[in-house]
Coordinates of C-alpha atoms in Angstrom, one line a residue:
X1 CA 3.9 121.4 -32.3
X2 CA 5.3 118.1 -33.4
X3 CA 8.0 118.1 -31.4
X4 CA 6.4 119.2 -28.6
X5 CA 4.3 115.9 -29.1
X6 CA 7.7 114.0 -29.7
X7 CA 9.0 115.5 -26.2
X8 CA 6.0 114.5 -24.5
X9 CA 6.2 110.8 -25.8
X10 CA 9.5 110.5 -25.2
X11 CA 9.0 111.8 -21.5
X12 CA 6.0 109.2 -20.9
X13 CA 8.3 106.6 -22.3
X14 CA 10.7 107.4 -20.1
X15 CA 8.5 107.3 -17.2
X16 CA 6.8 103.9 -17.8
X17 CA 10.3 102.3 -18.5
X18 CA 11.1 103.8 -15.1
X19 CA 7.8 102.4 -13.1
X20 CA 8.4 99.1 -15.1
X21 CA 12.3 98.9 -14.2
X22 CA 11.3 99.5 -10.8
X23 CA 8.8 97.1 -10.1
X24 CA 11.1 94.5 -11.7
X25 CA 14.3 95.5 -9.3
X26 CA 12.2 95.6 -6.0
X27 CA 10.8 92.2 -7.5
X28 CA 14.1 91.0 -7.6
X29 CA 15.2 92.5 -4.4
X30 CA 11.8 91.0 -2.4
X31 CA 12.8 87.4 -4.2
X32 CA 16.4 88.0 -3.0
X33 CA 15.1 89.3 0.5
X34 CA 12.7 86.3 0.6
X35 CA 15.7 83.5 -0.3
X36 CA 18.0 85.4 2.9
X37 CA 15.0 84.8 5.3
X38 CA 14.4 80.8 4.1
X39 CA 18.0 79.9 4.2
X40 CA 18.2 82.1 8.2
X41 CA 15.1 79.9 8.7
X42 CA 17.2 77.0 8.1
X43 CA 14.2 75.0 7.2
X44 CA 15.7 71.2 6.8
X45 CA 13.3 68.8 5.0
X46 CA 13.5 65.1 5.5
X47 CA 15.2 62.5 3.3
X48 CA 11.9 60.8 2.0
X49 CA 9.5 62.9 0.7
X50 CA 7.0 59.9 -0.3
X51 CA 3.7 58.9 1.6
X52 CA 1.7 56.3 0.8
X53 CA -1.6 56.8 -0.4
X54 CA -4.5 57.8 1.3
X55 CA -2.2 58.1 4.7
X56 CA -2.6 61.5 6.6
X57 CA 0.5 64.2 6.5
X58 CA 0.2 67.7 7.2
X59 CA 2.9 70.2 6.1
X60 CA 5.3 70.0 9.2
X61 CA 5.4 65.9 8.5
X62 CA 8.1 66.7 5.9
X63 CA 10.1 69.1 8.1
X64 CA 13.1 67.9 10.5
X65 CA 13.4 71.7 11.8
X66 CA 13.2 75.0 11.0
X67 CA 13.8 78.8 12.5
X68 CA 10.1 79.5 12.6
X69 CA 6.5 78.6 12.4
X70 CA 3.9 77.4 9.9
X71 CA 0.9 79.9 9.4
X72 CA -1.4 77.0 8.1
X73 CA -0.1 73.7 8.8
X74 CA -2.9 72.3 6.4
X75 CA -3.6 68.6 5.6
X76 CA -2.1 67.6 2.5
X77 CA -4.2 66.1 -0.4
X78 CA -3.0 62.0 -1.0
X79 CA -6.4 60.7 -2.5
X80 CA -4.4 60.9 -6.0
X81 CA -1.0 59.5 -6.9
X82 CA 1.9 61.5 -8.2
X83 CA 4.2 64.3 -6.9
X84 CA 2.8 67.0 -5.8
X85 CA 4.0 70.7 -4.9
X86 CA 3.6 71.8 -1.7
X87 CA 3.7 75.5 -0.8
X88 CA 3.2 77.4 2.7
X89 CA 3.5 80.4 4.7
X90 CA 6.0 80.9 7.4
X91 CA 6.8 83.6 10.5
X92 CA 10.4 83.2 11.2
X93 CA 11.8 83.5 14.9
X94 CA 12.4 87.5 13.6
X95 CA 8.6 88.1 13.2
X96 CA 9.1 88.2 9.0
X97 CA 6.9 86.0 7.2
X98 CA 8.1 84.4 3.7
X99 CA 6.8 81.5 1.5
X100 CA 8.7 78.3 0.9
X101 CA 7.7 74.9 -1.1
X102 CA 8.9 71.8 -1.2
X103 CA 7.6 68.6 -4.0
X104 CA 6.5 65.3 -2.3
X105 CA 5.5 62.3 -3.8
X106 CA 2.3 60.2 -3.1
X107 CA 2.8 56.2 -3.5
X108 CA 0.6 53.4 -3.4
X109 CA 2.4 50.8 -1.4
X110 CA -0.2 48.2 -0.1
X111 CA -0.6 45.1 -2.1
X112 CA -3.7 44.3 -3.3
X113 CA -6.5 42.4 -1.1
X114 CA -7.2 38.7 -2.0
X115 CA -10.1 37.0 0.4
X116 CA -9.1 33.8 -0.3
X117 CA -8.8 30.4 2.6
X118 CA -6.3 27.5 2.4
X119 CA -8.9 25.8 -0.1
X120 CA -11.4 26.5 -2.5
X121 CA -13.6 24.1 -4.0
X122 CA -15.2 24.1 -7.6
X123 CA -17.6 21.6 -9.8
X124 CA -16.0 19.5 -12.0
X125 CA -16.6 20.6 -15.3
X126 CA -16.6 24.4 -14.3
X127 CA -15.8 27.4 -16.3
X128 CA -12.5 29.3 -15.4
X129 CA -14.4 32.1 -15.0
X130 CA -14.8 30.9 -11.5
X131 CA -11.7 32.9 -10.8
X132 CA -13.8 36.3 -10.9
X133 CA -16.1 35.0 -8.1
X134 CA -12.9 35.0 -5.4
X135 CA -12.5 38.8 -4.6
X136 CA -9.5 40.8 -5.7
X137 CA -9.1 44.4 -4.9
X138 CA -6.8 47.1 -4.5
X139 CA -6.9 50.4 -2.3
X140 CA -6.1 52.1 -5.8
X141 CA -6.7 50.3 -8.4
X142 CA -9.6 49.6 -10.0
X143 CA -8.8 46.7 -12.0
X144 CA -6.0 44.9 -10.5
X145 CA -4.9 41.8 -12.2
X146 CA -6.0 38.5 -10.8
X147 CA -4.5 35.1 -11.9
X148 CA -4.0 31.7 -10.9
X149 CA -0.7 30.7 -11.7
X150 CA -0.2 26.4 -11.0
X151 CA -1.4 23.8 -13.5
X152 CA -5.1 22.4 -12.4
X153 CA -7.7 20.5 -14.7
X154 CA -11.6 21.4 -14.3
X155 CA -12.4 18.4 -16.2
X156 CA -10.7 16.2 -13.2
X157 CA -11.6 15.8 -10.1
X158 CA -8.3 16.1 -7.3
X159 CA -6.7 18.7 -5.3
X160 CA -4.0 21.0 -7.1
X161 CA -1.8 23.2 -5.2
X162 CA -1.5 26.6 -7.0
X163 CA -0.8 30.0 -6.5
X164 CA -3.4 32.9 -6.3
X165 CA -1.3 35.8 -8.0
X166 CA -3.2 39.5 -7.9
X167 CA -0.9 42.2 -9.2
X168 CA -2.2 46.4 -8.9
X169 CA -1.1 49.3 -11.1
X170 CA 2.2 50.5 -8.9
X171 CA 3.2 46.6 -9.5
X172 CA 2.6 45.4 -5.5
X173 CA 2.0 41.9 -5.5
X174 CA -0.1 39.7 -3.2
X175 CA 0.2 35.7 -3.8
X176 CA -1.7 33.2 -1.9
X177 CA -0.9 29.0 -1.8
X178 CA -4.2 27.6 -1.9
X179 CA -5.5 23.9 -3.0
X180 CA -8.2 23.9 -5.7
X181 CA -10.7 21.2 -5.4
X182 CA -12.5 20.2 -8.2
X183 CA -15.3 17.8 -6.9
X184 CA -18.0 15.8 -8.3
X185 CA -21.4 16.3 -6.4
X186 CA -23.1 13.6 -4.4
X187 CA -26.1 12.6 -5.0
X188 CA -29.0 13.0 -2.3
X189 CA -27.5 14.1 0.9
X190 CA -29.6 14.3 4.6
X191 CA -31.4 17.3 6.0
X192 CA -30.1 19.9 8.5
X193 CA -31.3 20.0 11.6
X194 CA -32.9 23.0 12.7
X195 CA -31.0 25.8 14.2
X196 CA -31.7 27.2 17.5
X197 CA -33.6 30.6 18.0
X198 CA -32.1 34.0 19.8
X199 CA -34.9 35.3 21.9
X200 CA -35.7 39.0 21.7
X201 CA -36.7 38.8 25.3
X202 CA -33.0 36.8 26.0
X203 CA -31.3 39.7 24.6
X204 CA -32.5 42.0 26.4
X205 CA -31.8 41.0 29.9
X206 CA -28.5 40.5 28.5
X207 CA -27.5 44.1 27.1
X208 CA -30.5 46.2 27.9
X209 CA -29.3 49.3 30.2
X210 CA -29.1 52.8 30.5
X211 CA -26.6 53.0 27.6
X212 CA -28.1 51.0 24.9
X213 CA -31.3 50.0 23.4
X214 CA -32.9 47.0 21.6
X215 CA -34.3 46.7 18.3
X216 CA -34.6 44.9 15.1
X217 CA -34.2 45.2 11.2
X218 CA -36.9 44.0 9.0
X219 CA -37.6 43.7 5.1
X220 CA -39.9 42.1 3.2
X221 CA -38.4 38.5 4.8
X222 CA -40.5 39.2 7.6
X223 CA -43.6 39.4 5.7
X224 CA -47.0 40.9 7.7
X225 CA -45.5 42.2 11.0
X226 CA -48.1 42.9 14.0
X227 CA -46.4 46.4 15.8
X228 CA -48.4 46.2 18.9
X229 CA -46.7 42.7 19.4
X230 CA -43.6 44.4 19.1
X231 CA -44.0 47.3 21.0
X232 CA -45.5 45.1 23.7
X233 CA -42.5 42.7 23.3
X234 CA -40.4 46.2 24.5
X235 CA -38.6 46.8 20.7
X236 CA -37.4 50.2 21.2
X237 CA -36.6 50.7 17.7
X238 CA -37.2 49.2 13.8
X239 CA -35.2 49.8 10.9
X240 CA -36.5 49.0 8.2
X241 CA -35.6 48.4 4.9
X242 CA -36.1 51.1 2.1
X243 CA -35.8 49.1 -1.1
X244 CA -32.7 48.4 -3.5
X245 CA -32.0 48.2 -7.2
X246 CA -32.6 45.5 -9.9
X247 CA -29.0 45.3 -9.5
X248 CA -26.2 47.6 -10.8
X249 CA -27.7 50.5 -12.0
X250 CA -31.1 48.6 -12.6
X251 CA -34.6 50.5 -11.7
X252 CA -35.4 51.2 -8.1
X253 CA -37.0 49.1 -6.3
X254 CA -39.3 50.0 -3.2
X255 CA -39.4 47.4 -0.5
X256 CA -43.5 45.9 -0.7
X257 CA -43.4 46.1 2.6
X258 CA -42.1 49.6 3.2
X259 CA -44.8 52.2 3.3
X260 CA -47.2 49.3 5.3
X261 CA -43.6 48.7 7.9
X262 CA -42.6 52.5 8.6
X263 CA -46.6 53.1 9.0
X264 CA -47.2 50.9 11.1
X265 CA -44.0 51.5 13.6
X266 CA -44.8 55.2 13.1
X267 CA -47.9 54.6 14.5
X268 CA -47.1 52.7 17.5
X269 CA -44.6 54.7 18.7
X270 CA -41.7 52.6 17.8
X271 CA -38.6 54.8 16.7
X272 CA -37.6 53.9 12.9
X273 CA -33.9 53.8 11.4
X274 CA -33.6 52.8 7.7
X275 CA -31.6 50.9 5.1
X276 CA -30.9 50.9 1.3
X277 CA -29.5 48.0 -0.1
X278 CA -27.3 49.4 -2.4
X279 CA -25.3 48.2 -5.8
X280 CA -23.9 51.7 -6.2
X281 CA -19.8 51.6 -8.2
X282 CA -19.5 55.3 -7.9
X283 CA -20.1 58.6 -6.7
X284 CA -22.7 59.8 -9.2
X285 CA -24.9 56.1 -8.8
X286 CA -24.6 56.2 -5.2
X287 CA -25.8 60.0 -4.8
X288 CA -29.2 58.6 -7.1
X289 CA -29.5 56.1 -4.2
X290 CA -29.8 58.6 -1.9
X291 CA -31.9 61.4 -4.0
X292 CA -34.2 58.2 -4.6
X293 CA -34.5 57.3 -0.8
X294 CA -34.7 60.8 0.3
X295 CA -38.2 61.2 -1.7
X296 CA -39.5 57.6 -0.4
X297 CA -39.5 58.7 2.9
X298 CA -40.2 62.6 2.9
X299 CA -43.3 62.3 4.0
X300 CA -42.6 59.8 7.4
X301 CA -41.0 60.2 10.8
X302 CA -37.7 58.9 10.6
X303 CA -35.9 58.9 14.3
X304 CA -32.7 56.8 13.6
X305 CA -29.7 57.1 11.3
X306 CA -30.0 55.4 7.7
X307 CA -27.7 53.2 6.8
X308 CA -25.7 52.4 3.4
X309 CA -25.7 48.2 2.6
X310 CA -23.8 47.2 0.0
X311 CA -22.8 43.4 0.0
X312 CA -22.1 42.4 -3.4
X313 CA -19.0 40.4 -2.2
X314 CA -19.3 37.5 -4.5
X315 CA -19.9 39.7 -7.8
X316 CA -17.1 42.4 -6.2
X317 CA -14.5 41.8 -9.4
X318 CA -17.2 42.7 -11.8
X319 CA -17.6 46.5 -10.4
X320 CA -14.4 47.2 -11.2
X321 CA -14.0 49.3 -8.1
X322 CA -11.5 49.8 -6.0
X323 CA -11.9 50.2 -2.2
X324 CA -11.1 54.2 -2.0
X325 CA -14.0 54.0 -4.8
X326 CA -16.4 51.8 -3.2
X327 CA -15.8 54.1 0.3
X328 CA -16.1 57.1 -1.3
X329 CA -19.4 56.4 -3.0
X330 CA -20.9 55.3 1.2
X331 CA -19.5 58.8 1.7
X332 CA -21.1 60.2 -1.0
X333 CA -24.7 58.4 -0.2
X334 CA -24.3 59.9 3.2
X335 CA -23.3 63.0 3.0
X336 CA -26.5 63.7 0.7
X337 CA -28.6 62.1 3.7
X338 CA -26.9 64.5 6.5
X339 CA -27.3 67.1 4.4
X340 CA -31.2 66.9 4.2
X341 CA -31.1 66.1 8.2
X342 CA -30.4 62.5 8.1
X343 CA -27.8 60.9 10.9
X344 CA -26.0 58.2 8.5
X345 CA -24.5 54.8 9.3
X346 CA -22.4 52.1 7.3
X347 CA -23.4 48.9 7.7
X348 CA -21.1 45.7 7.0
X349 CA -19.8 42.5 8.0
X350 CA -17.0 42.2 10.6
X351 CA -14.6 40.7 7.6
X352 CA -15.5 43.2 5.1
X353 CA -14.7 46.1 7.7
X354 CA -11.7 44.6 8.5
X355 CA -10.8 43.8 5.2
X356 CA -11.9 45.9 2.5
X357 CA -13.7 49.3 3.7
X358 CA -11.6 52.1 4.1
X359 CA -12.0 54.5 7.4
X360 CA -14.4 57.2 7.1
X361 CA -16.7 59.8 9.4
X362 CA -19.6 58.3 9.4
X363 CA -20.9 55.4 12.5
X364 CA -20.2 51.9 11.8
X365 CA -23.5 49.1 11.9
X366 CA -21.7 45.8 12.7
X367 CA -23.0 43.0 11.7
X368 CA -21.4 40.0 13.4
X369 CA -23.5 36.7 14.4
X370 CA -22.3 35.9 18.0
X371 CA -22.5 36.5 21.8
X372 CA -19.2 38.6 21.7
X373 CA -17.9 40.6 19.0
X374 CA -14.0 40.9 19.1
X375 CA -14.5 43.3 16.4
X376 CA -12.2 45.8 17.2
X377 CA -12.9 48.9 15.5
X378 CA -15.6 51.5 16.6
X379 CA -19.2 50.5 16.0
X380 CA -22.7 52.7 17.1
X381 CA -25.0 49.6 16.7
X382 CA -24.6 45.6 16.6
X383 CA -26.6 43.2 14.2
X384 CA -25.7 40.2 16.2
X385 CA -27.8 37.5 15.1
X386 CA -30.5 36.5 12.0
X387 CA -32.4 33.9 13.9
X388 CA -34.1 36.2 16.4
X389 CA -37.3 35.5 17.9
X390 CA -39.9 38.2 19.2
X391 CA -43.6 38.7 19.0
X392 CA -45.2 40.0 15.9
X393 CA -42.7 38.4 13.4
X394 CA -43.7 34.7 12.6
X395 CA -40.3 34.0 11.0
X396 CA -36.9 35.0 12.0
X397 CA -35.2 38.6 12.2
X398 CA -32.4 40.5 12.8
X399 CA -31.6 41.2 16.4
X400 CA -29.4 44.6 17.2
X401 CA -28.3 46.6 20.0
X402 CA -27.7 50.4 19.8
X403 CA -25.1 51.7 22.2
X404 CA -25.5 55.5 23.0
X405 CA -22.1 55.9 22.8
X406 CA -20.0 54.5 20.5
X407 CA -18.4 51.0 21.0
X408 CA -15.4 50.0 20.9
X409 CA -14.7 46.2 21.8

C-alpha cells in the first residue's frame, strides 16, 4: 500500500515538474519569438528621449521608423518630472502583434516667470520684504528662489541698478536689470481729473450683431441696481458676482448683493452668468469654492457659464504655487461646475494670460480695457472697460461683449 502511495506521488511529481517545465520553455520560446518580431520590426527610436514638461507627445513622437503600427498611440503623461517607462502594443507589417517599451525622460526646461519693468520704485525706509510683492513663479516649482543680487540702500534715497535673480528646482535661471528707486514721498499733491465714461448704449452700436451680445458684470460696487433700467437699456445679459473668501482659505463670503442681483435679473428676463472671486492654492480649496457656489445658487436660473477669478497678483509669492498648480486648481473649480450642468469660463487679465496661466479646456473671459484687444489667444467673452455707463447703475460697471463663437483676435 505504501508504495503504491510512493508511486503515485512520484507520478504527480513528475507531472507538475512537466506542466511547470513547459510553461517556462514556451515562456521562453514566446519571449524569444517576441524579441525576432521587434528587431524584424526594426523599430528605431530617436536620439533624445527628453520632453519638457507639460509639452504634448504621444508614443510615435519617439519613433524615427518602424516595420509596423501602433495599436494605441496614446498621450503620454508629462505633468510629473522624471523618466518614465513607456510600453505599447504593435501589428507588424506580417500581421503579428508584439509589445515593445522604451524609457523617456520628462524635463523642466522653462526658466522661471519674473513680472518685473525696467524700474521699480519703493519708500525710503521700506522693509526688504518688498521683494515678495514683485511676482516670481515657475511652471514647476512651487517655491522658486527669488533674489536681488546688486548693492541698494532703503535708508537712501537714489536709483541702484541691480539684478533680479529667480532660480527654479531644475536650476533654470531667469535674471532681469532693473533700477530700484527708493523715493521719499511728496507732500500734498493735485487732484485727478475725472475720467471719461464708456456708454453702454456706445458699445453697442459698436459690436452688437448677429454673433455677439452685450452685457455687464456687477458686484456689490454697483450697489442697488434698477433691472427694468437695464433691460430697457437692451443688456442682454448680467453676471454677477457670487461672493469670495476672507482671503486664503478664510470663511465664505456671500456677495450682499447676490440673492437681491440674480433675483432681480431673474425676474426681468435678463440672462445671468456668474463669478467667484477666488483665493484657492490647490485642488482640494478650489473644489470647496465650487461645492460652496454650487449650493448658493441651486435654487436660481442661471443661463451663462460661471467663471473662476483669481487675481491675487500682488500677494502671488506667498501661495507658494506654481502655475501648473494654480491652473490646475481653475480646472479643478470647473470641472465640479460642468459636472452639475454648469458651462465654465476663466476669467483674467490679458498679461496674466499671457504670462502666467497655463492652457486649458475651458473658455477664456478676457479682461482688457481698450477699443481693440490685440490679445491673441482665444477668448468667448470680453471685459473691455470698468467705466461703463448704462441705466440702472448710478456708478460705474463693467462693460462685456459675448461672441457666440469663440474669438480669436
Amino acid at each position: 500500500m505504501k508504495k503504491r502511495i510512493v508511486i503515485i506521488v512520484v507520478i504527480i511529481i513528475i507531472l507538475i515538474t512537466t506542466i511547470f517545465a513547459g510553461y517556462f520553455m514556451k515562456k521562453k520560446l514566446d519571449k524569444k519569438r517576441e524579441e525576432k518580431l521587434i528587431r524584424k520590426a526594426e523599430i528605431v527610436l530617436s536620439e533624445d528621449l527628453t520632453v519638457p514638461f507639460l509639452e504634448e507627445r504621444k508614443v510615435s513622437n519617439f519613433i524615427v521608423s518602424m516595420n509596423g503600427k501602433i495599436v494605441d498611440d496614446y498621450k503620454i503623461d508629462t505633468t510629473s518630472l522624471g523618466k518614465k517607462e513607456i510600453k505599447f502594443d504593435f501589428i507588424t507589417d506580417e500581421g503579428i502583434k508584439a509589445s515593445y517599451q522604451y524609457e523617456i525622460e520628462v524635463k523642466d526646461v522653462i526658466p522661471p516667470t519674473v513680472l518685473l519693468g525696467g524700474s521699480y520704485r519703493v519708500k525710503k525706509g521700506s522693509s526688504s520684504k518688498f521683494i515678495d510683492n514683485i511676482l516670481c513663479g515657475d511652471d514647476y516649482d512651487s517655491n522658486p528662489k527669488c533674489e536681488i543680487v546688486g548693492d541698494y540702500d532703503l535708508n537712501k534715497e537714489g536709483s541702484y541698478p541691480v539684478v533680479f535673480k529667480a532660480t527654479d528646482s531644475s536650476g533654470n535661471v531667469t535674471e532681469k536689470n532693473f533700477k530700484l528707486v527708493v523715493y521719499v514721498p511728496k507732500q500734498g499733491g493735485g487732484s485727478n481729473p475725472p475720467k471719461p465714461k464708456t456708454y453702454f448704449s456706445d458699445i453697442v452700436k459698436e459690436h452688437k450683431n448677429d454673433k455677439t451680445r452685450i452685457g455687464i458684470d456687477i458686484s456689490k460696487w454697483q450697489g442697488d441696481v434698477d433691472f427694468d433700467a437695464l433691460k430697457k437699456a437692451g443688456v442682454e445679459f448680467v453676471i454677477i458676482r457670487v461672493g469670495t473668501t476672507n482671503g486664503r482659505d478664510g470663511d465664505y463670503i456671500l456677495d450682499p448683493k447676490f440673492i437681491q442681483n440674480i433675483e432681480g435679473a431673474n425676474r426681468v428676463g435678463i440672462d445671468v452668468g456668474l463669478y467667484f472671486y477666488s483665493y484657492a492654492h490647490s485642488k482640494e480649496s478650489a473644489l470647496r469654492d465650487a461645492e460652496w457656489v454650487l449650493e448658493q445658487i441651486k435654487d436660481y436660473k442661471v443661463d451663462f457659464p460661471i467663471a473662476f477669478d483669481w487675481e491675487s497678483w500682488t500677494t502671488f509669492n506667498s501661495f507658494s504655487i506654481s502655475f501648473y498648480e494654480l491652473t490646475s486648481a481653475s480646472t479643478t473649480f470647473l470641472n465640479r461646475l460642468e459636472e452639475s450642468g454648469y458651462e465654465g469660463l476663466l476669467y483674467s487679465s490679458k498679461y496674466y494670460l499671457e504670462n502666467i496661466w497655463l492652457p486649458q479646456d475651458y473658455d477664456v473671459w478676457l479682461a482688457h480695457y481698450t477699443s481693440k484687444t490685440d490679445y491673441k489667444g482665444k477668448y468667448r467673452m470680453w471685459q473691455l472697460c470698468s467705466n461703463g455707463k448704462v441705466d440702472g447703475i448710478k456708478g460705474n460697471v463693467d462693460i462685456d461683449v459675448w461672441y457666440l463663437e469663440e474669438k480669436n483676435s
